[in-house]
Coordinates of C-alpha atoms in Angstrom, one line a residue:
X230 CA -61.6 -70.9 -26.0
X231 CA -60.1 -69.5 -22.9
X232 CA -62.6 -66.7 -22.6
X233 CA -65.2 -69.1 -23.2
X234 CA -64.1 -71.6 -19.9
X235 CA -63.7 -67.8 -17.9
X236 CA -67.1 -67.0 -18.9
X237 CA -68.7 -70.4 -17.9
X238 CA -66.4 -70.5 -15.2
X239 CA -67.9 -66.4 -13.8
X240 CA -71.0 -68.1 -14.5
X241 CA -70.7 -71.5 -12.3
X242 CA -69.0 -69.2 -9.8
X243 CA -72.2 -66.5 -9.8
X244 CA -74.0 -69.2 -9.5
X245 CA -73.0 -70.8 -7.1
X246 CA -72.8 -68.0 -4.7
X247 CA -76.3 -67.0 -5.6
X248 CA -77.4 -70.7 -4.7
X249 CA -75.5 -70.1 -1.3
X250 CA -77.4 -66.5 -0.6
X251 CA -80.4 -67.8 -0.4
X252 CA -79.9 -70.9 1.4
X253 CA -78.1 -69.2 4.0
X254 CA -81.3 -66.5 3.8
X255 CA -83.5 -69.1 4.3
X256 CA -81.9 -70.6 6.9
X257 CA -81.9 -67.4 8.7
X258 CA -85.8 -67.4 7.9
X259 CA -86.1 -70.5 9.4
X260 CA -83.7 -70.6 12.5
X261 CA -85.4 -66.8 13.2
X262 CA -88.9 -68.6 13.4
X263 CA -87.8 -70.9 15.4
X264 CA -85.8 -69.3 18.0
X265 CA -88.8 -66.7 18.0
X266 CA -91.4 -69.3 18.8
X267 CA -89.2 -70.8 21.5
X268 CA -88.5 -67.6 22.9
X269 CA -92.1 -66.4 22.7
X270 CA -93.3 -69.1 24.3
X271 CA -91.2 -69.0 27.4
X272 CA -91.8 -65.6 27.5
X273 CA -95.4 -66.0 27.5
X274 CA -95.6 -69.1 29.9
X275 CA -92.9 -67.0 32.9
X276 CA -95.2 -63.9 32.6
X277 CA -98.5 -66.0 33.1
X278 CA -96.6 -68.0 36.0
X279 CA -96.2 -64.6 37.2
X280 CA -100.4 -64.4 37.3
X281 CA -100.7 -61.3 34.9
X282 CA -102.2 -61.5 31.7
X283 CA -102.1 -60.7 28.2
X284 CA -106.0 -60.6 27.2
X285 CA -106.9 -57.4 27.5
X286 CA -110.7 -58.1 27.4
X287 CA -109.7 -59.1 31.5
X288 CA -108.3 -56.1 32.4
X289 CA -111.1 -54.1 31.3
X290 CA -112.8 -52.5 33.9
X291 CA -116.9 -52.8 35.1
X292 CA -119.4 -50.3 34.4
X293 CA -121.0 -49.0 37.0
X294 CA -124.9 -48.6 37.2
X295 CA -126.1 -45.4 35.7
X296 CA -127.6 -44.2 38.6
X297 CA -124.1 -44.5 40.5
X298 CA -122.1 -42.6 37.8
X299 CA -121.5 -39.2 37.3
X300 CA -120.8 -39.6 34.0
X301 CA -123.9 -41.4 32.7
X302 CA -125.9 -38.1 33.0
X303 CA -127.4 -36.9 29.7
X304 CA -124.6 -33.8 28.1
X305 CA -121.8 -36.8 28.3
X306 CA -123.7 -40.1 28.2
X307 CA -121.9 -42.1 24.5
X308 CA -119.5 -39.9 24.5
X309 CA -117.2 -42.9 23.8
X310 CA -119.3 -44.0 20.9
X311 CA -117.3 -43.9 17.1
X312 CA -119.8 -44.8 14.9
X313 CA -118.7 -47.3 12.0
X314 CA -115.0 -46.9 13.9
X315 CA -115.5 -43.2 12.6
X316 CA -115.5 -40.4 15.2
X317 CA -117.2 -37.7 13.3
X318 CA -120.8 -39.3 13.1
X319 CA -124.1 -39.5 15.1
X320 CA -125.0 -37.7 18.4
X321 CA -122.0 -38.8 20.3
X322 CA -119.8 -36.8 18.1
X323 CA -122.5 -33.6 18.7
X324 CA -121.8 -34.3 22.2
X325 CA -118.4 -34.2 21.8
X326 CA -118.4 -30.9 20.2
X327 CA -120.6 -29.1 22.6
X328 CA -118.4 -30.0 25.1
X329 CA -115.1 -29.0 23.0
X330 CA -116.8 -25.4 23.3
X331 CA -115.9 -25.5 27.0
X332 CA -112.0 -25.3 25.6
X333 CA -110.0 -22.1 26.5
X334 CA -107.4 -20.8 24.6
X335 CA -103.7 -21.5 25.5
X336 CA -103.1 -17.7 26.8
X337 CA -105.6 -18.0 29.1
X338 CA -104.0 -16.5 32.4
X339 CA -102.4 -19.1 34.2
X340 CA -100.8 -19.7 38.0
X341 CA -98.9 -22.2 40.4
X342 CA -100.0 -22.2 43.6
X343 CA -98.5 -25.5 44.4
X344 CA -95.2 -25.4 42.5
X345 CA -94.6 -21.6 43.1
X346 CA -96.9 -20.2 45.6
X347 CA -98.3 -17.4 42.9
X348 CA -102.2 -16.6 44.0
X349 CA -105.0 -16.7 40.8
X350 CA -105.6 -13.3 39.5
X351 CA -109.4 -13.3 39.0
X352 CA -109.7 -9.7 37.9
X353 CA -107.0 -11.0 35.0
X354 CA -109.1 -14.1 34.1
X355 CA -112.3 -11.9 34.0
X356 CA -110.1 -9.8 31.2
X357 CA -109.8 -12.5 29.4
X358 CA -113.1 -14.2 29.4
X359 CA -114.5 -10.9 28.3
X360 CA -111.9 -10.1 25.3
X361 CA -111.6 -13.4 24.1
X362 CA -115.8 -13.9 24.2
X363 CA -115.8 -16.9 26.2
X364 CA -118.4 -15.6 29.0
X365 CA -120.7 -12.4 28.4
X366 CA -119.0 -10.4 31.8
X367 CA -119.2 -6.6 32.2
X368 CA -116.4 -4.4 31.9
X369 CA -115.8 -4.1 35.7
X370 CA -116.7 -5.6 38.3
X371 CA -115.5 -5.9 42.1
X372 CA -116.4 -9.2 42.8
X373 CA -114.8 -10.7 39.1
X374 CA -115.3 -14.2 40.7
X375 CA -119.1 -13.6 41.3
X376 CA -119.6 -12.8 37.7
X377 CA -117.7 -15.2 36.3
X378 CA -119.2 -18.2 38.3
X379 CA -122.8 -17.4 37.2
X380 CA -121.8 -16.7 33.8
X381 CA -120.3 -20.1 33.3
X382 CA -123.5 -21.7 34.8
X383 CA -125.9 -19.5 32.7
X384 CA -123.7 -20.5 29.7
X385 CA -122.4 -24.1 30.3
X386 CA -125.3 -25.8 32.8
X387 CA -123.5 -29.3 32.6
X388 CA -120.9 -27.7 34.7
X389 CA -123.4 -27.2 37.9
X390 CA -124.8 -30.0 36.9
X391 CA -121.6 -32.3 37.4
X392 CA -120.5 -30.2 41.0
X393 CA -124.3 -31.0 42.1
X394 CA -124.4 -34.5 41.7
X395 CA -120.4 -35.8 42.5
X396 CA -121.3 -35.9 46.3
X397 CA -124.1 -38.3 45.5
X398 CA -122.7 -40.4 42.8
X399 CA -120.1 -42.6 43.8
X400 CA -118.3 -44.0 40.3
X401 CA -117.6 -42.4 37.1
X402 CA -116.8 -44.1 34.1
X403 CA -117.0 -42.6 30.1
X404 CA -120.4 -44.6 28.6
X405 CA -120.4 -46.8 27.0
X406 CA -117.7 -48.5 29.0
X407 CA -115.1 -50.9 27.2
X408 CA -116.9 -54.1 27.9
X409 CA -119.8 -52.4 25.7
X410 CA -118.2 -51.4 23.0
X411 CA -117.2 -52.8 20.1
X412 CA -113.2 -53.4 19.9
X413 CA -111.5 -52.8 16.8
X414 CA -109.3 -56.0 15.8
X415 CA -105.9 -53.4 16.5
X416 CA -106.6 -52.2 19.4
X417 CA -104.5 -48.8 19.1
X418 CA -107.2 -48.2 16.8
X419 CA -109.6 -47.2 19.5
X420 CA -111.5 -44.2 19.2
X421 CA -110.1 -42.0 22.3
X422 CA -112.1 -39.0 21.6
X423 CA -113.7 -39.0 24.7
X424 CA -110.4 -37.6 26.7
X425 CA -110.2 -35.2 24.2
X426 CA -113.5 -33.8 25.4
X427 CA -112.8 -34.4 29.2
X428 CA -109.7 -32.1 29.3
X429 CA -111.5 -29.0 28.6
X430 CA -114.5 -30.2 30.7
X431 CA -111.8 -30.5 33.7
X432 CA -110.6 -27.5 32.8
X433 CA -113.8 -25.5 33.4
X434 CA -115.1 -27.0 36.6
X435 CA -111.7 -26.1 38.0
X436 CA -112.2 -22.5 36.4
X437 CA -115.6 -22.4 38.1
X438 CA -113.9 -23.8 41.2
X439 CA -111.8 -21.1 41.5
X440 CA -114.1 -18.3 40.8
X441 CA -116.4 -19.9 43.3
X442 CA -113.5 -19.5 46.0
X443 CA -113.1 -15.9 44.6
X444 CA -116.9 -15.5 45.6
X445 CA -116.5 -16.7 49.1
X446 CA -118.5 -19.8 47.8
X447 CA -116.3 -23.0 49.3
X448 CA -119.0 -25.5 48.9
X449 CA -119.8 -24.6 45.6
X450 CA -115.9 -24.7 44.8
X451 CA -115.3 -28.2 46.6
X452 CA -118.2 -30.1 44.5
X453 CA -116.5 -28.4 41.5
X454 CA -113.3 -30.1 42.0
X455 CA -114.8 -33.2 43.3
X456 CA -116.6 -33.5 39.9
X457 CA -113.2 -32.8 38.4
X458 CA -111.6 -35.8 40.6
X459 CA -114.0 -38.2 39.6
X460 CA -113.5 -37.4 35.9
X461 CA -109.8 -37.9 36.4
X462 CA -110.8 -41.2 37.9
X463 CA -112.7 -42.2 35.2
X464 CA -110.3 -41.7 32.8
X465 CA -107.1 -44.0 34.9
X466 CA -109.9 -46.9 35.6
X467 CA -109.6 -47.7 31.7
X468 CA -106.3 -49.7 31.3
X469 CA -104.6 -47.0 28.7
X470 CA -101.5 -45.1 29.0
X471 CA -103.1 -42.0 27.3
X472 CA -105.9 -42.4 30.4
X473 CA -103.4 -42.3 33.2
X474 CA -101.4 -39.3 31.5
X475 CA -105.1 -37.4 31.1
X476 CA -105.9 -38.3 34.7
X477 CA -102.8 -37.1 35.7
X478 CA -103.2 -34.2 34.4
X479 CA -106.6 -33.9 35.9
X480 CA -105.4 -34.0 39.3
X481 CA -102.7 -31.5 39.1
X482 CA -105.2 -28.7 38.3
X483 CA -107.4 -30.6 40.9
X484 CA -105.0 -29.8 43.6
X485 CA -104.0 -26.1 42.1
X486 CA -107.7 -25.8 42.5
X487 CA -107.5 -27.4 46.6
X488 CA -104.6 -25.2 47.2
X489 CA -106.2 -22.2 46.6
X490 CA -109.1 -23.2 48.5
X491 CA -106.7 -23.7 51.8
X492 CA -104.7 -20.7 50.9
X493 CA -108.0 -18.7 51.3
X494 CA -109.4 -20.7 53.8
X495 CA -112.4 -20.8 51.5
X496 CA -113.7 -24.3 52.8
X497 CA -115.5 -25.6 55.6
X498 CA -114.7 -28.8 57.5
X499 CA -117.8 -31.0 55.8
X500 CA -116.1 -29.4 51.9
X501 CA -112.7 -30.7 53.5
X502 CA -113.9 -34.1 54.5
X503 CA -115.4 -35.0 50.8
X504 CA -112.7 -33.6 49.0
X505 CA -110.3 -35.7 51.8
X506 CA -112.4 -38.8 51.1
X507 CA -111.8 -38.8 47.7
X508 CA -108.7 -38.5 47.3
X509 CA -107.7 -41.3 50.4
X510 CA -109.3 -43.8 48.1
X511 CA -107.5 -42.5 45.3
X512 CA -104.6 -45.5 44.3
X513 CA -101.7 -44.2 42.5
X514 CA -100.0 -47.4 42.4
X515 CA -102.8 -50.1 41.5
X516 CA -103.6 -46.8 38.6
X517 CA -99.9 -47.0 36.7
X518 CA -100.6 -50.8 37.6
X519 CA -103.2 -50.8 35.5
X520 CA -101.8 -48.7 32.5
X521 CA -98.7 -51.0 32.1
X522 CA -100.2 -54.3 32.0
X523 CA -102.7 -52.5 30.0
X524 CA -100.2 -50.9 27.6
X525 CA -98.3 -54.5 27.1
X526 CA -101.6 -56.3 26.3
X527 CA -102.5 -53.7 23.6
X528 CA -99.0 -53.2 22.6
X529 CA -98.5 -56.9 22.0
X530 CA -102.1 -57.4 20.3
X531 CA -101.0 -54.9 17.8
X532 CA -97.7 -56.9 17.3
X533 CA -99.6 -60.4 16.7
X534 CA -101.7 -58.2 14.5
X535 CA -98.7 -56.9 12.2
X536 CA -97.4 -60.5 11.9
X537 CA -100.9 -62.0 10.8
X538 CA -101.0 -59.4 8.0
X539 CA -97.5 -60.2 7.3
X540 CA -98.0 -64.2 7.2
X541 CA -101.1 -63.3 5.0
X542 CA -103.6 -64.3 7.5
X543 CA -105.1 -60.9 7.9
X544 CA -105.5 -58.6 5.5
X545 CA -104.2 -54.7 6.6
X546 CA -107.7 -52.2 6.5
X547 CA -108.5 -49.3 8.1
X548 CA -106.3 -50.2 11.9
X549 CA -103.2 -50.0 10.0
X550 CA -104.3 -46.8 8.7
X551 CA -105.2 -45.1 11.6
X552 CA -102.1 -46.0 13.4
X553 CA -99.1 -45.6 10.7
X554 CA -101.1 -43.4 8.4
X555 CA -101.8 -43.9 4.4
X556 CA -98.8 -43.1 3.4
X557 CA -97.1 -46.0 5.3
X558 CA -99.5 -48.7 4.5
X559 CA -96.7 -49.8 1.6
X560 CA -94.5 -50.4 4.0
X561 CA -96.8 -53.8 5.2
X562 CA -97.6 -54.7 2.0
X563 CA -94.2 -55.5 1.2
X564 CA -93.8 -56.7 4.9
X565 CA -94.0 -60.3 3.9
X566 CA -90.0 -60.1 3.7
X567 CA -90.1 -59.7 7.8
X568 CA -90.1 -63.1 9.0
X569 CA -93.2 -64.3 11.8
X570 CA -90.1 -65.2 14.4
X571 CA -88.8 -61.5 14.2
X572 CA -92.3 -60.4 15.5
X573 CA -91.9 -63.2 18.0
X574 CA -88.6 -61.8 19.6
X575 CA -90.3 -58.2 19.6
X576 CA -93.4 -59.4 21.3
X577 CA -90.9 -61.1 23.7
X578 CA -88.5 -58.4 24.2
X579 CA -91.2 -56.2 25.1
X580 CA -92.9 -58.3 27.2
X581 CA -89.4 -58.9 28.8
X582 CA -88.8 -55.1 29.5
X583 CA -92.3 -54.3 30.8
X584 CA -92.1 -56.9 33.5
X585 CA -88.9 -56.7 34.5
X586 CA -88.6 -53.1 34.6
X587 CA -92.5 -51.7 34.8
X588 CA -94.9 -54.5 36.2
X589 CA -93.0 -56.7 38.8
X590 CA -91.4 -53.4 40.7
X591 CA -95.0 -52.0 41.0
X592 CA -96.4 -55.0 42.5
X593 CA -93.3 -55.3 44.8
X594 CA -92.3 -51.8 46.1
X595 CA -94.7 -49.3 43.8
X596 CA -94.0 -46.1 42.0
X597 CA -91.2 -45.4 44.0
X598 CA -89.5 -49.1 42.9
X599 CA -90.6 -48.6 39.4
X600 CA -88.7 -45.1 39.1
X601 CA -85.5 -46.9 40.0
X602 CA -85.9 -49.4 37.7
X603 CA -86.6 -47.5 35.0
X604 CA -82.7 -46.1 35.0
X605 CA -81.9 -50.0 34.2
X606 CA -84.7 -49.4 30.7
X607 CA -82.4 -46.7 29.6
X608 CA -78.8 -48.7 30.4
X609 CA -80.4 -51.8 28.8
X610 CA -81.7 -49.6 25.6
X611 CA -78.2 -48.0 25.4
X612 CA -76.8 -51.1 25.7
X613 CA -78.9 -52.8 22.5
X614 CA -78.6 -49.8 20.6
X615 CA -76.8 -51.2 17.4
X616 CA -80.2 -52.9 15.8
X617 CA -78.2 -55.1 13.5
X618 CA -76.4 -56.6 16.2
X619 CA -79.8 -56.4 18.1
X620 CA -82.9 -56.5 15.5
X621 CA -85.0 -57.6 18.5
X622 CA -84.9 -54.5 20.6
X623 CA -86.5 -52.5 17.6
X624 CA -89.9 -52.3 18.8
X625 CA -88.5 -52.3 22.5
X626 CA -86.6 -48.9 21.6
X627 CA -89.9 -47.3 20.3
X628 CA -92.0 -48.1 23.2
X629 CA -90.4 -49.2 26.9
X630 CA -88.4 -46.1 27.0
X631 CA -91.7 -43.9 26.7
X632 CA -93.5 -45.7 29.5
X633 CA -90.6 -45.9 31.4
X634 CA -90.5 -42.0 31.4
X635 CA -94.1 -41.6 32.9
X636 CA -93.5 -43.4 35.8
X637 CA -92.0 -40.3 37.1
X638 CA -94.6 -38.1 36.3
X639 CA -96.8 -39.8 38.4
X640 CA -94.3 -40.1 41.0
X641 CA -94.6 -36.6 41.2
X642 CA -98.4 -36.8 41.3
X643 CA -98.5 -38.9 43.9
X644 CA -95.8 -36.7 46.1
X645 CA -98.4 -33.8 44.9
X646 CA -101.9 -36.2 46.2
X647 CA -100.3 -37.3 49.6
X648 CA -99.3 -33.5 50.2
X649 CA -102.4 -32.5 49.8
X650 CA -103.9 -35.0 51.8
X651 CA -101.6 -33.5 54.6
X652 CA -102.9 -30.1 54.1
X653 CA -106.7 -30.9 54.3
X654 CA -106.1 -32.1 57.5
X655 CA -104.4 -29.8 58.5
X656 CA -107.0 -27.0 57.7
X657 CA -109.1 -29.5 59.4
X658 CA -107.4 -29.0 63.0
X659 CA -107.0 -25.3 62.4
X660 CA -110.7 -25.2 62.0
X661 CA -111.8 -26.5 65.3
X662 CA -108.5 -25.3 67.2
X663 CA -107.4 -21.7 65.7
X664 CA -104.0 -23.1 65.2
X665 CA -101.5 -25.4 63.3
X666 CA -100.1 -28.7 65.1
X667 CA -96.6 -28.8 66.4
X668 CA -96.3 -31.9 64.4
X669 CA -98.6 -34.0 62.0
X670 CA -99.1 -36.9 64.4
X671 CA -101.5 -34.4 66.3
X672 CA -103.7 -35.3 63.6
X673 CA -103.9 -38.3 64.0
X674 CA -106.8 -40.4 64.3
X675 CA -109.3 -37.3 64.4
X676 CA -108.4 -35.1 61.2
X677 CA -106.5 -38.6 59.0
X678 CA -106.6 -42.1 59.6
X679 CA -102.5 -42.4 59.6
X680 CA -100.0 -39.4 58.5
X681 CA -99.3 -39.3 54.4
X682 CA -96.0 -40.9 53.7
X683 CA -93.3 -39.8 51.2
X684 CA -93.2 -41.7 48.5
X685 CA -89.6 -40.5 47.9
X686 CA -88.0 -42.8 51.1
X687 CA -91.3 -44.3 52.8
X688 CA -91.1 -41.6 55.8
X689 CA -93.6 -39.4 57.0
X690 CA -94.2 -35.9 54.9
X691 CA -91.8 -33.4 56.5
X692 CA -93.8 -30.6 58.2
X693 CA -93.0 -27.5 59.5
X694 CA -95.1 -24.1 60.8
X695 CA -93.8 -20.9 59.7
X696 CA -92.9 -17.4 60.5
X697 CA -96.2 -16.2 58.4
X698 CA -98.5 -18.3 60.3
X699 CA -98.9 -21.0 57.6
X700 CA -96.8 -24.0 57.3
X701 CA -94.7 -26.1 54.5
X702 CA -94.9 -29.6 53.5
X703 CA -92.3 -31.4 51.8
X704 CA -91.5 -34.4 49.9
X705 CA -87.5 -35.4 49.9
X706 CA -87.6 -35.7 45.5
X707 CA -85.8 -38.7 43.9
X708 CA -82.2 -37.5 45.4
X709 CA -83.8 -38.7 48.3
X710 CA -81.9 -36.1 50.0
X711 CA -83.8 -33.8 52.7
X712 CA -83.4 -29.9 52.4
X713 CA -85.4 -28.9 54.9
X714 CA -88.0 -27.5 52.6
X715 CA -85.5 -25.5 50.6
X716 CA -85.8 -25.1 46.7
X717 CA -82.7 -24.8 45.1
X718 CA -83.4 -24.9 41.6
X719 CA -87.5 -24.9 40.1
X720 CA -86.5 -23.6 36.7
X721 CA -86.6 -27.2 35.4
X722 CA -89.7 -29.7 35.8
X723 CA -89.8 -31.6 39.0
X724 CA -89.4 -35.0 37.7
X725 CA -86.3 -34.1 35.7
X726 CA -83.4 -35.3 37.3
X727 CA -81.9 -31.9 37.3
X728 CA -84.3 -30.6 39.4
X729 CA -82.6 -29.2 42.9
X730 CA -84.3 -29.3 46.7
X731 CA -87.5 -30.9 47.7
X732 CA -90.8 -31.4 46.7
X733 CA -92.6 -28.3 49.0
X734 CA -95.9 -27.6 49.3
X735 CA -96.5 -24.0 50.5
X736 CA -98.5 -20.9 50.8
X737 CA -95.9 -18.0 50.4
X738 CA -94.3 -17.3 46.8
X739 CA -91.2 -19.5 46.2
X740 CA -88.1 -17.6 46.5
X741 CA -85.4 -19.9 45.0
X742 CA -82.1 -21.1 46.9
X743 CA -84.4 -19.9 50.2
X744 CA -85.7 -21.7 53.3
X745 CA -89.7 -21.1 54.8

């Protein structure tokens, strides 16, 4: 009898607790949705008060008439095309893989004229070329540049092609543009093979760039890298991370490319004055501008996407296989358990993060205030680290911290750009008066409109003539603290924090711990 009363007893007791679970569950369900709606919503309504956007279709830039861009002749016009959402169909994908021939292998010689100083061995290259069958160049030669330039036109004619026509076309944009195409319903689905074929296409106009300068050809070698620009531009004028970062990287061998150029003295004044007017029109700023409010409207459509598979108003295809893989598409089948306010608070916490820390210090202060907000991203990420005490940073974690990150790369790219600027003019003035200027104001209105500032603390770039007849340029780096040109430590990268000196820009070989 008495085990009988226990048993009922264990039972009523199970019971009940069970009956408590899931109420309290549900609750959660409910007061989650709830609180995720509210907070969405503010979210949403402060950020549009704020005049940005999250409809990505109005960030999308224009395309340009064909007749304007450089891109729109025949070798690269569709490259963006992904027929059926598939890359590997149709002509645009044959397009893409002539122009993935243009790809040199990763011990292909390499220098760094604006980091270290070190000069581009051509006779090495022309090794290279020749072992590895990239160009059909004889065994010696004294002029390796020479040979190399017209075997790269003989072989690969869009690259002339490109360097002939970037004085006279003013735009450049990947066809078909974004506005033409068809958007996938994800939109980290997009087919981004076209950067993929850009990089070694940038790659081998600055090659032929610098083998022009090797031939005593500075024309030739000034459309190359203009054509190079203008590809680099294309790719930041489409509001995408992944285009910014490929730009970036465009640019950097762009100005290896310049600083060659001035180190030989290779160019005349009209080569200096288009490859100056190119890059004064060039907009660091308005370009991460663009990428952040970019990445939070794609990052967020792919968000609203998740939860209408989730709520069962969308079924999962081919998007979520493309971004999580096959192998993860169980993991949203049984996603039904996440409840639609938990996607809420992560839409709003990174919504939250991007403007506070990202979007609102660009439009106020630039790169420059963006870099020192991004220290507050990490605190804050520290901070919420515990995701059960914090389930809605999750997403927040995976993304902010990443974009936070490149807003110091391209600090460092536009240190690099305004540098560059300096020296242009400068070889302008040496030009017509056989020497350097005792300071960069004597270039001024003539040779620049206004002197390049330092992005580092808003002063003019430090300048300096030295002993070897040349000069340095520097930038103060995020310590903020002037050296006087001096490089104390360039083992690490120059956005890392452990990074020691300044920012120089010079013609002699870096000698560590050293002053010009």
């Amino acid at each position: 009898m008495i085990r009988r009363l226990l048993s009922k007893r264990f039972v009523r007791i199970l019971l009940c607790f069970f009956i408590t679970l899931v109420t309290l569950v549900v609750l959660l369900y409910v007061w989650t949705n709830w609180s995720g709606r509210r907070r969405w919503a503010a979210t949403k309504a402060m950020i549009e008060h704020e005049g940005e956007t999250f409809d990505h279709l109005r960030l999308l830039p224009e395309t340009p008439p064909a007749a304007q861009n450089l891109l729109a002749i025949e070798p690269l016009d569709g490259i963006t095309v992904a027929v059926d959402q598939a890359d590997a169909k149709g002509a645009s994908e044959a397009k893409r893989q002539a122009l993935a021939a243009l790809k040199l292998e990763a011990k292909a010689p390499g220098s760094s004229g604006v980091d270290k100083g070190e000069m581009t061995d051509m006779q090495a290259w022309a090794k290279f070329l020749r072992e590895t069958k990239y160009l059909d160049l004889p065994a010696e030669s004294p002029t390796p540049g020479k040979e190399i330039l017209a075997a790269l036109d003989v072989k690969f004619p869009v690259l002339k092609q490109l360097a002939d026509l970037a004085p006279q076309r003013s735009l450049a944009m990947f066809t078909p543009g974004l506005r033409e195409r068809e958007l996938p319903e994800m939109l980290f689905s997009l087919s981004m093979r076209h950067y993929t074929a850009a990089q070694p296409l940038v790659r081998a106009l600055c090659l032929r760039a610098r083998a022009a300068i090797d031939a005593g050809q500075g024309a030739e070698a000034a459309r190359s890298l203009l054509a190079a620009e203008k590809i680099g531009l294309a790719c930041e004028s489409e509001p995408l991370l992944i285009g910014l970062l490929v730009g970036n990287a465009t640019e950097a061998q762009v100005n290896e490319g310049i600083w060659l150029g001035l180190r030989m003295r290779a160019f005349a004044d009209a080569d200096l004055r288009l490859l100056q007017q190119v890059l004064s029109a060039h907009d660091l700023d308005k370009a991460l501008l663009l990428a952040c409010r970019g990445e939070m409207a794609f990052g967020l459509n792919v968000m609203e996407y998740l939860q209408d598979v989730t709520a069962g108003r969308k079924k999962a295809a081919q998007d979520v296989a493309s971004l999580f893989g096959n192998e993860r598409q169980s993991l949203f089948r049984g996603a039904f358990l996440v409840p639609s306010g938990l996607f809420d608070h992560w839409k709003s916490v990174i919504a939250e993060q991007e403007w506070k820390h990202m979007i609102e210090p660009l439009r106020k202060g630039g790169i420059a205030a963006a870099v020192k907000s991004a220290e507050g991203v990490n605190t804050e990420m520290k901070e919420k680290h515990n995701l059960v005490l914090h389930p809605d940073y999750i997403m927040a974690r995976l993304v902010v911290p990443a974009l936070a990150s490149v807003t110091e790369i391209v600090f460092v790219a536009q240190a690099r750009e305004r540098q560059a600027l300096a020296a242009i003019a400068l070889e302008r003035f040496y030009l017509k008066h056989a020497r350097y200027p005792a300071a960069l104001q004597e270039l001024v209105p003539e040779f620049t409109t206004a002197v390049p500032l330092d992005p580092c603390d808003g002063k003019e770039v430090r300048y300096r003539t030295t002993a070897a007849g040349r000069y340095l340029l520097w930038c103060v780096g995020q310590d903020g603290k002037d050296d006087g040109g001096e490089i104390k430590k360039n083992s690490v990268p120059m956005r890392s924090p452990d990074y020691l000196g300044d920012w120089t820009w010079q013609y002699e070989p870096v000698e560590t711990g050293s002053k010009k």
